[in-house]
mmCIF file of C-alpha atoms and ligand atoms in Angstrom:
data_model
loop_
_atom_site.group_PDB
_atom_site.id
_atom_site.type_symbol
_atom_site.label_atom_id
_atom_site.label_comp_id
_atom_site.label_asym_id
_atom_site.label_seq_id
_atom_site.Cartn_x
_atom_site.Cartn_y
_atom_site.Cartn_z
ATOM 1 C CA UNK J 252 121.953 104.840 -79.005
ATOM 2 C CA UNK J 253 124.468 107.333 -80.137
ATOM 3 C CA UNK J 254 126.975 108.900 -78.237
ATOM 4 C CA UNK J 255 128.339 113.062 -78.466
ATOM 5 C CA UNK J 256 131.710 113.254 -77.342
ATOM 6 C CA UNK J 257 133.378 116.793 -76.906
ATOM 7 C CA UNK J 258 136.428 117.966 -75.444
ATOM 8 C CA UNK J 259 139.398 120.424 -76.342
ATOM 9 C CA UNK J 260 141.764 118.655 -74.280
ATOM 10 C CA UNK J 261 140.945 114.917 -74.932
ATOM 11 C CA UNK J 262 141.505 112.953 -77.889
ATOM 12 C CA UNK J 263 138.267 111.668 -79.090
ATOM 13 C CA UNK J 264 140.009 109.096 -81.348
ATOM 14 C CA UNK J 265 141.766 107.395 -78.543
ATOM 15 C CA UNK J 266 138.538 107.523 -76.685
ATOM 16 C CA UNK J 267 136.619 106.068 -79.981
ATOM 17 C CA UNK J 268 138.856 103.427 -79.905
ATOM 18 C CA UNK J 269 138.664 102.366 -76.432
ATOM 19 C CA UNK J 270 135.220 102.414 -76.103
ATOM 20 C CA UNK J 271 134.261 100.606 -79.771
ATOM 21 C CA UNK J 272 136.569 97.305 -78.213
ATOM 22 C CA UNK J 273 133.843 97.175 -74.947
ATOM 23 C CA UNK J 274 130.853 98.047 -77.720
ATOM 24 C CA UNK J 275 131.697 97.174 -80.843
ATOM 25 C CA UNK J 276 128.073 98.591 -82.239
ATOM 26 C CA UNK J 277 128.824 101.962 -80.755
ATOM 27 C CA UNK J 278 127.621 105.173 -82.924
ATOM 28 C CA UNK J 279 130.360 107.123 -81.578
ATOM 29 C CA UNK J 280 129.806 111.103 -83.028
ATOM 30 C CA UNK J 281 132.354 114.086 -81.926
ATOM 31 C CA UNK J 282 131.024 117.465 -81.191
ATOM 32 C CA UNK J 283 129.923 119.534 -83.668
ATOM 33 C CA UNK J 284 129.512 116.961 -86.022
ATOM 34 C CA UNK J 285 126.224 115.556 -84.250
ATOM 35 C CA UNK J 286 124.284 114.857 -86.987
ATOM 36 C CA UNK J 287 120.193 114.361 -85.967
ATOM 37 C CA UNK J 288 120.285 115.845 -82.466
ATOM 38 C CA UNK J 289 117.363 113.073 -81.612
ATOM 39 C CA UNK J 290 119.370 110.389 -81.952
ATOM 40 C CA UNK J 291 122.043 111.415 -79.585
ATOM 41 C CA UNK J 292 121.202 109.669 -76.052
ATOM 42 C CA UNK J 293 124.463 109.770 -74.077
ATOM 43 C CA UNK J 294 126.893 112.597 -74.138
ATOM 44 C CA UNK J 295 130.682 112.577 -72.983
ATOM 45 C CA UNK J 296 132.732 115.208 -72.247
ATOM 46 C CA UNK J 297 134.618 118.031 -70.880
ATOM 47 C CA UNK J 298 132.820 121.571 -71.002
ATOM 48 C CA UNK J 299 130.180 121.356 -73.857
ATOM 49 C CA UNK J 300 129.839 124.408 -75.064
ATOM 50 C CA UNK J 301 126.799 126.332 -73.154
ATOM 51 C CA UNK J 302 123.159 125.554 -75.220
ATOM 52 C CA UNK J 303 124.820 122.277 -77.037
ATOM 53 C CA UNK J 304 123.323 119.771 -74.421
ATOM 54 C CA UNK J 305 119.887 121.609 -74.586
ATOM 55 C CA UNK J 306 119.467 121.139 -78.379
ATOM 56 C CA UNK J 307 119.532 117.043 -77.666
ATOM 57 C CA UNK J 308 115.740 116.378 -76.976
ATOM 58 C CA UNK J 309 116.464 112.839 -76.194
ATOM 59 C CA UNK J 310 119.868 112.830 -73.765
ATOM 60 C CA UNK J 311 119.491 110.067 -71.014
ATOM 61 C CA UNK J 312 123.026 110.895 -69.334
ATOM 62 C CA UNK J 313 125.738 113.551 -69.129
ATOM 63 C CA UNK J 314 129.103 111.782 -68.462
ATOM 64 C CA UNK J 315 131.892 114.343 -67.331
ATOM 65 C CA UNK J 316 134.981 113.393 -68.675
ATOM 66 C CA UNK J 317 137.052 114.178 -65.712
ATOM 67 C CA UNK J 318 136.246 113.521 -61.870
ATOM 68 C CA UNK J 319 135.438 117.281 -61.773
ATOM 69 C CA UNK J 320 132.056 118.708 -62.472
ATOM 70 C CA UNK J 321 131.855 121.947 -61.936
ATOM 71 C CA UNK J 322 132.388 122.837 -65.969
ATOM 72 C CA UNK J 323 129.254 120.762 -66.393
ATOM 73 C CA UNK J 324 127.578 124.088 -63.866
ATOM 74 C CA UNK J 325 128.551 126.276 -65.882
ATOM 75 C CA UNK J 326 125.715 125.729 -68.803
ATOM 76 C CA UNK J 327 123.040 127.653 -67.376
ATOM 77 C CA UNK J 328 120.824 125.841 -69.907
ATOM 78 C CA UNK J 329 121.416 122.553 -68.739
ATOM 79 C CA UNK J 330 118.183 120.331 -68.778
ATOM 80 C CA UNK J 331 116.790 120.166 -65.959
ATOM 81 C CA UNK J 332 116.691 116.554 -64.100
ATOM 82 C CA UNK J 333 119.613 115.273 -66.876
ATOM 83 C CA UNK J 334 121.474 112.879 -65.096
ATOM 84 C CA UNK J 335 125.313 113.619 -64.773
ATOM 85 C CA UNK J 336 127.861 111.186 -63.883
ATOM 86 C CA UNK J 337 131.328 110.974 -63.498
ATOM 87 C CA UNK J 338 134.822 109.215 -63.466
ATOM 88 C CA UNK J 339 135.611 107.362 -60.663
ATOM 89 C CA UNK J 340 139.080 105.738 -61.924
ATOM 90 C CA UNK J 341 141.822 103.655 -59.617
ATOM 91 C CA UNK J 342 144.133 104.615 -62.294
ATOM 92 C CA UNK J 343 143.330 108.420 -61.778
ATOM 93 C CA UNK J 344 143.350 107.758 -57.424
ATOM 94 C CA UNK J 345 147.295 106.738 -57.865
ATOM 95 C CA UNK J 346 148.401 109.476 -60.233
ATOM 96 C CA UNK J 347 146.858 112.098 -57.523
ATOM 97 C CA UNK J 348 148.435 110.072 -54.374
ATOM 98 C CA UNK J 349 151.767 110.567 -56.474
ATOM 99 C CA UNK J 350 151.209 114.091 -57.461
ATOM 100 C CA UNK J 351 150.576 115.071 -53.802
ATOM 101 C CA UNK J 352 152.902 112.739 -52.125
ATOM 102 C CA UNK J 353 155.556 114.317 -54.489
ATOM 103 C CA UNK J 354 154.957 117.859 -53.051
ATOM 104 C CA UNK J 355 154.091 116.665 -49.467
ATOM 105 C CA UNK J 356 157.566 115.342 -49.422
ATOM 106 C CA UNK J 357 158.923 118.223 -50.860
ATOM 107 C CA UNK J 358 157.880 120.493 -48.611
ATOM 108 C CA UNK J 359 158.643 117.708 -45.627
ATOM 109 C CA UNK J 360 162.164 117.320 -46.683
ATOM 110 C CA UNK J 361 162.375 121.309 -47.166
ATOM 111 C CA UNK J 362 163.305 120.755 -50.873
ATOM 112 C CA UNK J 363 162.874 124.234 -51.884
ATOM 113 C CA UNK J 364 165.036 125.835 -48.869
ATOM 114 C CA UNK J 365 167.916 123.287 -50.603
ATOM 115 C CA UNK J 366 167.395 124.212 -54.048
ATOM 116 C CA UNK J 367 168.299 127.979 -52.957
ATOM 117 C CA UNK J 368 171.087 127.026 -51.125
ATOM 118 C CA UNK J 369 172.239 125.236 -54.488
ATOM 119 C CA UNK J 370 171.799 128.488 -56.668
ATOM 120 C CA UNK J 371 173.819 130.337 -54.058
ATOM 121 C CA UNK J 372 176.578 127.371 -53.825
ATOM 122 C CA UNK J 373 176.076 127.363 -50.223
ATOM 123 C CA UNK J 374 176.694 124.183 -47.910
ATOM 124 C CA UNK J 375 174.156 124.439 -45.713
ATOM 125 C CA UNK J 376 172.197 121.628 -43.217
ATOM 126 C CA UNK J 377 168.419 122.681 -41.733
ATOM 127 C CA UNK J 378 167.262 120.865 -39.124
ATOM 128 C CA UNK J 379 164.540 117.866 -40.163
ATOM 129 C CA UNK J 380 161.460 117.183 -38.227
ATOM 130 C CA UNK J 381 160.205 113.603 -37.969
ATOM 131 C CA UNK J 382 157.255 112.803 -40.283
ATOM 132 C CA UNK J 383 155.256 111.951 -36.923
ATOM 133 C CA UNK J 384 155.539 115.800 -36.257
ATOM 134 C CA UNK J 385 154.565 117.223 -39.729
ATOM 135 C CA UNK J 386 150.348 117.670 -39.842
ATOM 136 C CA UNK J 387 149.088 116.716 -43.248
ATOM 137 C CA UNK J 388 145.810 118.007 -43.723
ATOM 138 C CA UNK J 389 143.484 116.658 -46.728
ATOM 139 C CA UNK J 390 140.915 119.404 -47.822
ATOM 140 C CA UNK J 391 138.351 116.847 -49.178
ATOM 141 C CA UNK J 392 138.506 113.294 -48.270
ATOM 142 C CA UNK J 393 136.350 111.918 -50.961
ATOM 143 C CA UNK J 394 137.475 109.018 -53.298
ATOM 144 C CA UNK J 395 140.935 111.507 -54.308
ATOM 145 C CA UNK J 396 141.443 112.800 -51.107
ATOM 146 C CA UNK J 397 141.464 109.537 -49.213
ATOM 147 C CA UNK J 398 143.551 107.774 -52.148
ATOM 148 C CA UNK J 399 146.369 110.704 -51.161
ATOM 149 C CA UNK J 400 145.605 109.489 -47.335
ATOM 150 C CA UNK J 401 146.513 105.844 -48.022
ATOM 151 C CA UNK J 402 149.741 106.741 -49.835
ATOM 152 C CA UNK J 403 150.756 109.103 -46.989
ATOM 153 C CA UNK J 404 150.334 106.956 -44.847
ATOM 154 C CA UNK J 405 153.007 105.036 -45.360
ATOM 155 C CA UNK J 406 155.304 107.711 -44.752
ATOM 156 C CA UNK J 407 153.969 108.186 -40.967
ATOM 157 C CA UNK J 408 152.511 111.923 -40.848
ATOM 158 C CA UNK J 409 149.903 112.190 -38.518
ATOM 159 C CA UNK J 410 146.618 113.037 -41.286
ATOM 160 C CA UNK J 411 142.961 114.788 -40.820
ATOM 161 C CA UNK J 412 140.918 114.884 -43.518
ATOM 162 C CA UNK J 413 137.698 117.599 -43.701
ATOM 163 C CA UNK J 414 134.436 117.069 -45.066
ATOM 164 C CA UNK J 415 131.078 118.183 -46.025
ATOM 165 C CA UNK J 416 129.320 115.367 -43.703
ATOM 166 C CA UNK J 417 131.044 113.110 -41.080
ATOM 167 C CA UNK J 418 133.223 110.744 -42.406
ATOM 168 C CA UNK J 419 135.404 107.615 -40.768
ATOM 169 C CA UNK J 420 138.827 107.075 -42.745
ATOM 170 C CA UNK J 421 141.392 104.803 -41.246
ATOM 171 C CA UNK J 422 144.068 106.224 -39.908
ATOM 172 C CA UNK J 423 142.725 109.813 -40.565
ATOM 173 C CA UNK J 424 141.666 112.507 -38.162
ATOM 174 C CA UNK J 425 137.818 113.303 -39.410
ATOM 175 C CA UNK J 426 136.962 116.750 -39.527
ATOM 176 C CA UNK J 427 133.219 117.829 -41.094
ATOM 177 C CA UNK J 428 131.518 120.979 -41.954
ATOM 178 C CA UNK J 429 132.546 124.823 -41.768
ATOM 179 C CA UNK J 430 132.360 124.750 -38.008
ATOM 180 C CA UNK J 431 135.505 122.638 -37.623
ATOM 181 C CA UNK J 432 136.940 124.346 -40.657
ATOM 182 C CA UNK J 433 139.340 126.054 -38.411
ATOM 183 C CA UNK J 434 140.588 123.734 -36.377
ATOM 184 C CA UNK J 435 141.295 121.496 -39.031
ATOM 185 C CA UNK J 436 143.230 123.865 -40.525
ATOM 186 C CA UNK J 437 144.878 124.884 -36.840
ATOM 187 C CA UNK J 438 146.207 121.689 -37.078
ATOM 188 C CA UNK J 439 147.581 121.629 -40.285
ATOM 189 C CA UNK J 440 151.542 121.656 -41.338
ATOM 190 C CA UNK J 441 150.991 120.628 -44.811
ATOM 191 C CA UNK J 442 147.284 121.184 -46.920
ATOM 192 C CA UNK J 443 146.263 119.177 -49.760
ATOM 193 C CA UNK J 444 143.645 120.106 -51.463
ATOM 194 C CA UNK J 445 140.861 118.049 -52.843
ATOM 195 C CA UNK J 446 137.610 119.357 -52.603
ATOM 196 C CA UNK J 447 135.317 120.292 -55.760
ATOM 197 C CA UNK J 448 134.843 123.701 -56.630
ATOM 198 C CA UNK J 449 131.296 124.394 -55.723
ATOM 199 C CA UNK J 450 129.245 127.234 -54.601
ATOM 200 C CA UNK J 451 130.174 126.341 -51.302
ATOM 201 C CA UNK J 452 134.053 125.747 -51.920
ATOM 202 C CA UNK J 453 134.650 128.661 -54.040
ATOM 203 C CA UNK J 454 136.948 131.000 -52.463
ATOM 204 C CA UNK J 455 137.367 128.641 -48.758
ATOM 205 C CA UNK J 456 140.572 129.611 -48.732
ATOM 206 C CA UNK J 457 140.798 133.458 -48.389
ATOM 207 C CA UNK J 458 142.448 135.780 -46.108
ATOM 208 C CA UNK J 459 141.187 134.389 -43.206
ATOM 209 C CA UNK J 460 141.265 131.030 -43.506
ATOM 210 C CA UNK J 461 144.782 131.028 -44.658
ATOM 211 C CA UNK J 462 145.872 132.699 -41.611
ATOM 212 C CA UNK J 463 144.287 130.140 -39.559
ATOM 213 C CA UNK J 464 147.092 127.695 -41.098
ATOM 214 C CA UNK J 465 149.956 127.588 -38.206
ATOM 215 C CA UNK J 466 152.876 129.561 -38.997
ATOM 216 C CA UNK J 467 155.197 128.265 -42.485
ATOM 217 C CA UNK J 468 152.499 126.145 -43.131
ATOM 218 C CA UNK J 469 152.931 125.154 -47.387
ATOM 219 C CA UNK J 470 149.680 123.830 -49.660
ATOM 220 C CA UNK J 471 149.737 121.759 -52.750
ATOM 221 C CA UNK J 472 146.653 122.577 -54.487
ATOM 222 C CA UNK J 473 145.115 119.844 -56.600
ATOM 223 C CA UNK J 474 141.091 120.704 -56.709
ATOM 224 C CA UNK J 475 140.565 123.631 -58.874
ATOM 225 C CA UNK J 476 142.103 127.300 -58.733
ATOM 226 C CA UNK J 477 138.800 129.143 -57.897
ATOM 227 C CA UNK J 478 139.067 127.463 -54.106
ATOM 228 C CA UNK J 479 142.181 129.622 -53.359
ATOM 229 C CA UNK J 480 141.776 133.726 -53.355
ATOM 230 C CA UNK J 481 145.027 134.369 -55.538
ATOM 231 C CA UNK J 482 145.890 138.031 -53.589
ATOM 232 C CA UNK J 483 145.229 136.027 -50.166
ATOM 233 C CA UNK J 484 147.561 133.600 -50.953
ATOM 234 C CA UNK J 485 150.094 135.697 -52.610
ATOM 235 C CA UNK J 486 150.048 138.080 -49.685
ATOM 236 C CA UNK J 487 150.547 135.207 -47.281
ATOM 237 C CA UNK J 488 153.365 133.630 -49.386
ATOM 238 C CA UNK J 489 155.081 137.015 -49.355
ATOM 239 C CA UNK J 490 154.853 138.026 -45.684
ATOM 240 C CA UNK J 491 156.234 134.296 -44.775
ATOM 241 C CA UNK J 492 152.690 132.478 -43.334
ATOM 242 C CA UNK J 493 152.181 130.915 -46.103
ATOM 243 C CA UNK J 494 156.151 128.946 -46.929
ATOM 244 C CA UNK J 495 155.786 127.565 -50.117
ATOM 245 C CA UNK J 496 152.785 126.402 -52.302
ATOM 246 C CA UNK J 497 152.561 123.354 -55.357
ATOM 247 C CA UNK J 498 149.832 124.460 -57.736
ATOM 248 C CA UNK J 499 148.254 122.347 -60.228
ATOM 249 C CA UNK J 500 145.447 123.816 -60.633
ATOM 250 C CA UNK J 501 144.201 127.627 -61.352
ATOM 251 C CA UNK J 502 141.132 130.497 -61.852
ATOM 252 C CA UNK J 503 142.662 130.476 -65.553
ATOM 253 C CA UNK J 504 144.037 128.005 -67.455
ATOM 254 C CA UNK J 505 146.241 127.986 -69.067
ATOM 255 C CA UNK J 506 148.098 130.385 -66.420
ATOM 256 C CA UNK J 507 148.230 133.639 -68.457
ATOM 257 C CA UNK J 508 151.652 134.224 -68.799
ATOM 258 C CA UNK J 509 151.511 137.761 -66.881
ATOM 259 C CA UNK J 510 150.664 136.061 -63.528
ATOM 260 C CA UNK J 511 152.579 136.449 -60.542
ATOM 261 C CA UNK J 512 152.412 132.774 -59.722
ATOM 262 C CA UNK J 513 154.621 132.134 -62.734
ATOM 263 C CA UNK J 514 157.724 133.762 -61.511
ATOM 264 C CA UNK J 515 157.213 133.700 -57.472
ATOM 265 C CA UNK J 516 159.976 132.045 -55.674
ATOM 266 C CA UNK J 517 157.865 129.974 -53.238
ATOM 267 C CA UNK J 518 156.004 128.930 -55.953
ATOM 268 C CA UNK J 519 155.748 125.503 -58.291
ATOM 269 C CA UNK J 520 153.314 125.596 -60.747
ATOM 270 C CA UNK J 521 151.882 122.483 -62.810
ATOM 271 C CA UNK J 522 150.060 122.510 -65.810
ATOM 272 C CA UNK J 523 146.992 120.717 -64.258
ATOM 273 C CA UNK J 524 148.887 117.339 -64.520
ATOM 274 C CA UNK J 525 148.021 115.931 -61.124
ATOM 275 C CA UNK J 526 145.763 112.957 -62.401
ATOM 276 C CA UNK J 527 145.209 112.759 -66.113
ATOM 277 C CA UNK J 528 141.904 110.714 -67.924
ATOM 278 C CA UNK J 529 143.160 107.955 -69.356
ATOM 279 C CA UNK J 530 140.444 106.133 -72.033
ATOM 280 C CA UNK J 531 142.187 102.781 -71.483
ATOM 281 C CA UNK J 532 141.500 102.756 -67.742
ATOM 282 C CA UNK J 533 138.245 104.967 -68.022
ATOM 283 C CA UNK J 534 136.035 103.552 -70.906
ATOM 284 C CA UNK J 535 134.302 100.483 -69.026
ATOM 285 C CA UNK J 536 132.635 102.360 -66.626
ATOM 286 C CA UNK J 537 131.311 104.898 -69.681
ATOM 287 C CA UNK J 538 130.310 101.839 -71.069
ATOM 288 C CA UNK J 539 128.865 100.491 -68.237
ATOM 289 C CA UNK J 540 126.487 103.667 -67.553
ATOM 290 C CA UNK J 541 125.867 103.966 -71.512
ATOM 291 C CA UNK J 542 124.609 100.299 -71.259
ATOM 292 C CA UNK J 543 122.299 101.452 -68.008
ATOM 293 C CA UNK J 544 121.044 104.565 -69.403
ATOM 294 C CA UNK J 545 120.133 102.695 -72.447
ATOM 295 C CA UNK J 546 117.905 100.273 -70.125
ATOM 296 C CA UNK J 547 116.792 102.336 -67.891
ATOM 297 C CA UNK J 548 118.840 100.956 -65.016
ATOM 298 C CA UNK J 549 120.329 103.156 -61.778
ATOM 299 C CA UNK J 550 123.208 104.936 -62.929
ATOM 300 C CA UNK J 551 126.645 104.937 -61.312
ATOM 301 C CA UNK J 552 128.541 107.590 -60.036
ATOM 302 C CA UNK J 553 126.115 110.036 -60.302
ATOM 303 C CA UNK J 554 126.488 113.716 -59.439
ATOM 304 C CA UNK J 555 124.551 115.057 -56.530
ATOM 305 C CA UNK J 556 123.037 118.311 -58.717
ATOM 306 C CA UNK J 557 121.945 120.272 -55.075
ATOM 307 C CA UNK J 558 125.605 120.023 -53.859
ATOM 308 C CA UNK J 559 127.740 120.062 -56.843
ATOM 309 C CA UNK J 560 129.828 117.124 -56.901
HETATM 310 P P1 NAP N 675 134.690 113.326 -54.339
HETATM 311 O O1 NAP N 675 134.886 111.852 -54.239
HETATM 312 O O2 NAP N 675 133.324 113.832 -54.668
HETATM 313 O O3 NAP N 675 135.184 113.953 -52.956
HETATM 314 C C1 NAP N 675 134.964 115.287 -52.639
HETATM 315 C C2 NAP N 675 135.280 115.513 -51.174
HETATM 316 O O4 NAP N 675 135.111 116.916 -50.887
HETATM 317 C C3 NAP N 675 134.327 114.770 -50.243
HETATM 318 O O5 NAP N 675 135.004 114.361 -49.078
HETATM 319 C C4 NAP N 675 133.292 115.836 -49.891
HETATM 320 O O6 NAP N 675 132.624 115.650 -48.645
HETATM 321 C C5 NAP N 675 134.179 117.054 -49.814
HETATM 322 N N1 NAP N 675 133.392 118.277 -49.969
HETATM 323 C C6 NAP N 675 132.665 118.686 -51.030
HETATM 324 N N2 NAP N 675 132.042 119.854 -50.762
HETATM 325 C C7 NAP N 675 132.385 120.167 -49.503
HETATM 326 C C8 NAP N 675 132.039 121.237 -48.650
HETATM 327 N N3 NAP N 675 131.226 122.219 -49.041
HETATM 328 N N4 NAP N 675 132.550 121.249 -47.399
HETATM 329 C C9 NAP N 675 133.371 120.255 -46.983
HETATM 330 N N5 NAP N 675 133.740 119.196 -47.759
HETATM 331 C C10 NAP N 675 133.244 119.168 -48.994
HETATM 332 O O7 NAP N 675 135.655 113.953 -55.419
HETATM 333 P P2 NAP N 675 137.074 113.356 -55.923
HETATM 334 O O8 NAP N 675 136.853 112.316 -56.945
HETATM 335 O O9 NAP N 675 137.882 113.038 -54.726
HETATM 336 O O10 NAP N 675 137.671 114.643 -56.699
HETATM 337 C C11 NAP N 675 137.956 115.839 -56.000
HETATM 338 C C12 NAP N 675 138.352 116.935 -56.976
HETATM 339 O O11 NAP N 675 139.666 116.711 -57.476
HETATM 340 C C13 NAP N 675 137.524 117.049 -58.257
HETATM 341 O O12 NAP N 675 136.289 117.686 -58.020
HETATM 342 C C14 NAP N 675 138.434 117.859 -59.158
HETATM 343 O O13 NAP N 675 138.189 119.248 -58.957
HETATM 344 C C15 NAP N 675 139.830 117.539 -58.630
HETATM 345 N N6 NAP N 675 140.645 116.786 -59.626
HETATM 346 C C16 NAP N 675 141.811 117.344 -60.056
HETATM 347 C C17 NAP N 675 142.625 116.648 -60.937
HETATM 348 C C18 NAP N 675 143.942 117.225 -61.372
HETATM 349 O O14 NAP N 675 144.572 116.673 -62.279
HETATM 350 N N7 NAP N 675 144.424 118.289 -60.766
HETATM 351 C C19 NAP N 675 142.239 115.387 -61.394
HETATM 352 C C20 NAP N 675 141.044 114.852 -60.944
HETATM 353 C C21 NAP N 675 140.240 115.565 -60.047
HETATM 354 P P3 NAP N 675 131.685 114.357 -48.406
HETATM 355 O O15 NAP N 675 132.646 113.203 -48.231
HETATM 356 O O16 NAP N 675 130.940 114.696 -47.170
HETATM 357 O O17 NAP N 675 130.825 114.224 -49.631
HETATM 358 C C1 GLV N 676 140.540 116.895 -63.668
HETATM 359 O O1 GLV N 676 140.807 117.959 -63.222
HETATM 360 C C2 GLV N 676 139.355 116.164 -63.333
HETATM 361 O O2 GLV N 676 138.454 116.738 -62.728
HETATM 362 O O3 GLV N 676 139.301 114.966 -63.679
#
């Protein structure tokens, strides 16, 4: 069974490496360099480029390279019924908790208020709520969203997480569905977000839902750009709803360099560093689903196709 990797961002010899010492017989092939597209049965990667997928008669599995999938949707020639899986990584779940426990304390500790005081030299003490009065709210609590919850939680914010069907978290407030979209976000100080970009997701957070947010509210956006409506949240940052806002993620990446984002004061933006793939930490369980698609087996961590994710 040969595998196709591709990816602009990943290096394929680090991920040659670290999947020939779990299988040793691998026949490891990198985009475009495929060689007979009918002997090509698992693929691996990060946005193939439209058609490339289709032209493998025999592909038993699509493995994103990420936790994402919505580059995988956007190959309208996708085979129909190919399965797609993706990562599911511990290593990935603590880089995110420390990503968005970074900005959550950030924000908390009103780090950005202090940082102007510093470029104006002025002395100056705010008043600091308790953590027990600062609402974090978790935009998708899936296997990311309720790693972030269990590193919060040790700092003592009272948490809510929303999702797509009713969930039970420990310690977390469950909130499900678009009809308790608002008052999950009503009760929100602080919103990480960590849902998938889907149909459904794309553009939640507009005009409206960002005003539903109480008052100085700040988000630290770790999902994917598209969720957020840039003028929306740009608007709300500059007539003071919106206080501040950590973004990792964006419509257009890189972040053209004319954006407004770039240069906003309330503003931090990150080069979409939040949780990185690492091959060392990710290649058993592409081995492990090359090994079942290769016998036929259930696969793991397979994408539901209908919703997205
Ligand atoms: P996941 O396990 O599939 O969790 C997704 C969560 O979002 C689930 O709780 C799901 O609800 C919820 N959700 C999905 N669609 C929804 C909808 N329409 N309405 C309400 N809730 C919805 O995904 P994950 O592994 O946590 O990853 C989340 C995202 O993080 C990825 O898709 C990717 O975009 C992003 N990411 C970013 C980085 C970075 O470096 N910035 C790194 C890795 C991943 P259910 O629980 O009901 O299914
Ligand atoms: C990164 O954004 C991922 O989806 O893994």
């Amino acid at each position: 069974m040969a595998l196709l990797f591709h990816s602009s961002g990943d290096s394929p010899e680090a991920w040659k490496a670290a999947l020939l010492a779990l299988e040793p017989g691998l026949d490891f092939r990198i985009f475009p360099e495929t060689g007979n597209p009918a002997e090509i049965e698992f693929a691996l990667g990060w946005a193939f480029p439209p058609g490339a997928l289709a032209a493998l008669p025999n592909l038993k599995c699509l493995c994103s390279l990420g936790a994402g999938v919505d580059h995988v949707f956007r190959d309208s020639t996708l085979p129909k019924g190919l399965p797609v899986v993706r990562l599911v990584d511990d290593a990935m779940a603590d880089d995110m908790g420390d990503w968005v426990a970074l900005n959550v304390l950030r924000f908390h500790r009103r780090d950005p208020e202090y940082r102007r005081f510093q470029t104006e030299r002025r002395w100056v003490r705010l008043d600091q709520p308790y953590a027990k009065d600062r609402r974090v709210g978790i935009l998708g609590i899936g296997f990311l969203g309720q790693a972030v919850a269990r590193r919060l939680s040790a700092f003592g914010f009272p948490l809510a997480g929303w999702s797509r069907r009713p969930k039970r978290v420990p310690g977390v407030e469950s909130f499900h569905g678009p009809e308790q979209l608002d008052a999950f976000l009503a009760r929100t100080d602080i919103l990480a977000i960590l849902v998938p970009a889907t149909p459904a997701t794309e553009n939640l957070m507009d005009a409206r839902r960002l005003a539903r947010l109480p008052k100085g509210a700040a988000i630290v956006n770790a999902a994917r750009g598209r969720i957020i409506v840039d003028e929306a949240l740009l608007a709300a940052l500059d007539s003071g709803h919106i206080s501040v806002a950590a973004l990792d993620v964006f419509r257009e990446e890189p972040l053209p360099s004319e954006h407004p984002y770039w240069c906003h004061p309330k503003v931090l933006v990150f080069p979409h560093i939040a949780a990185y793939t690492d091959p060392e930490t990710a290649a058993a369980q592409v081995v492990d689903n090359l090994r079942r698609a290769r016998a036929g087996a259930p696969l793991q961590n397979l994408v539901d196709m209908q919703a997205g994710y």
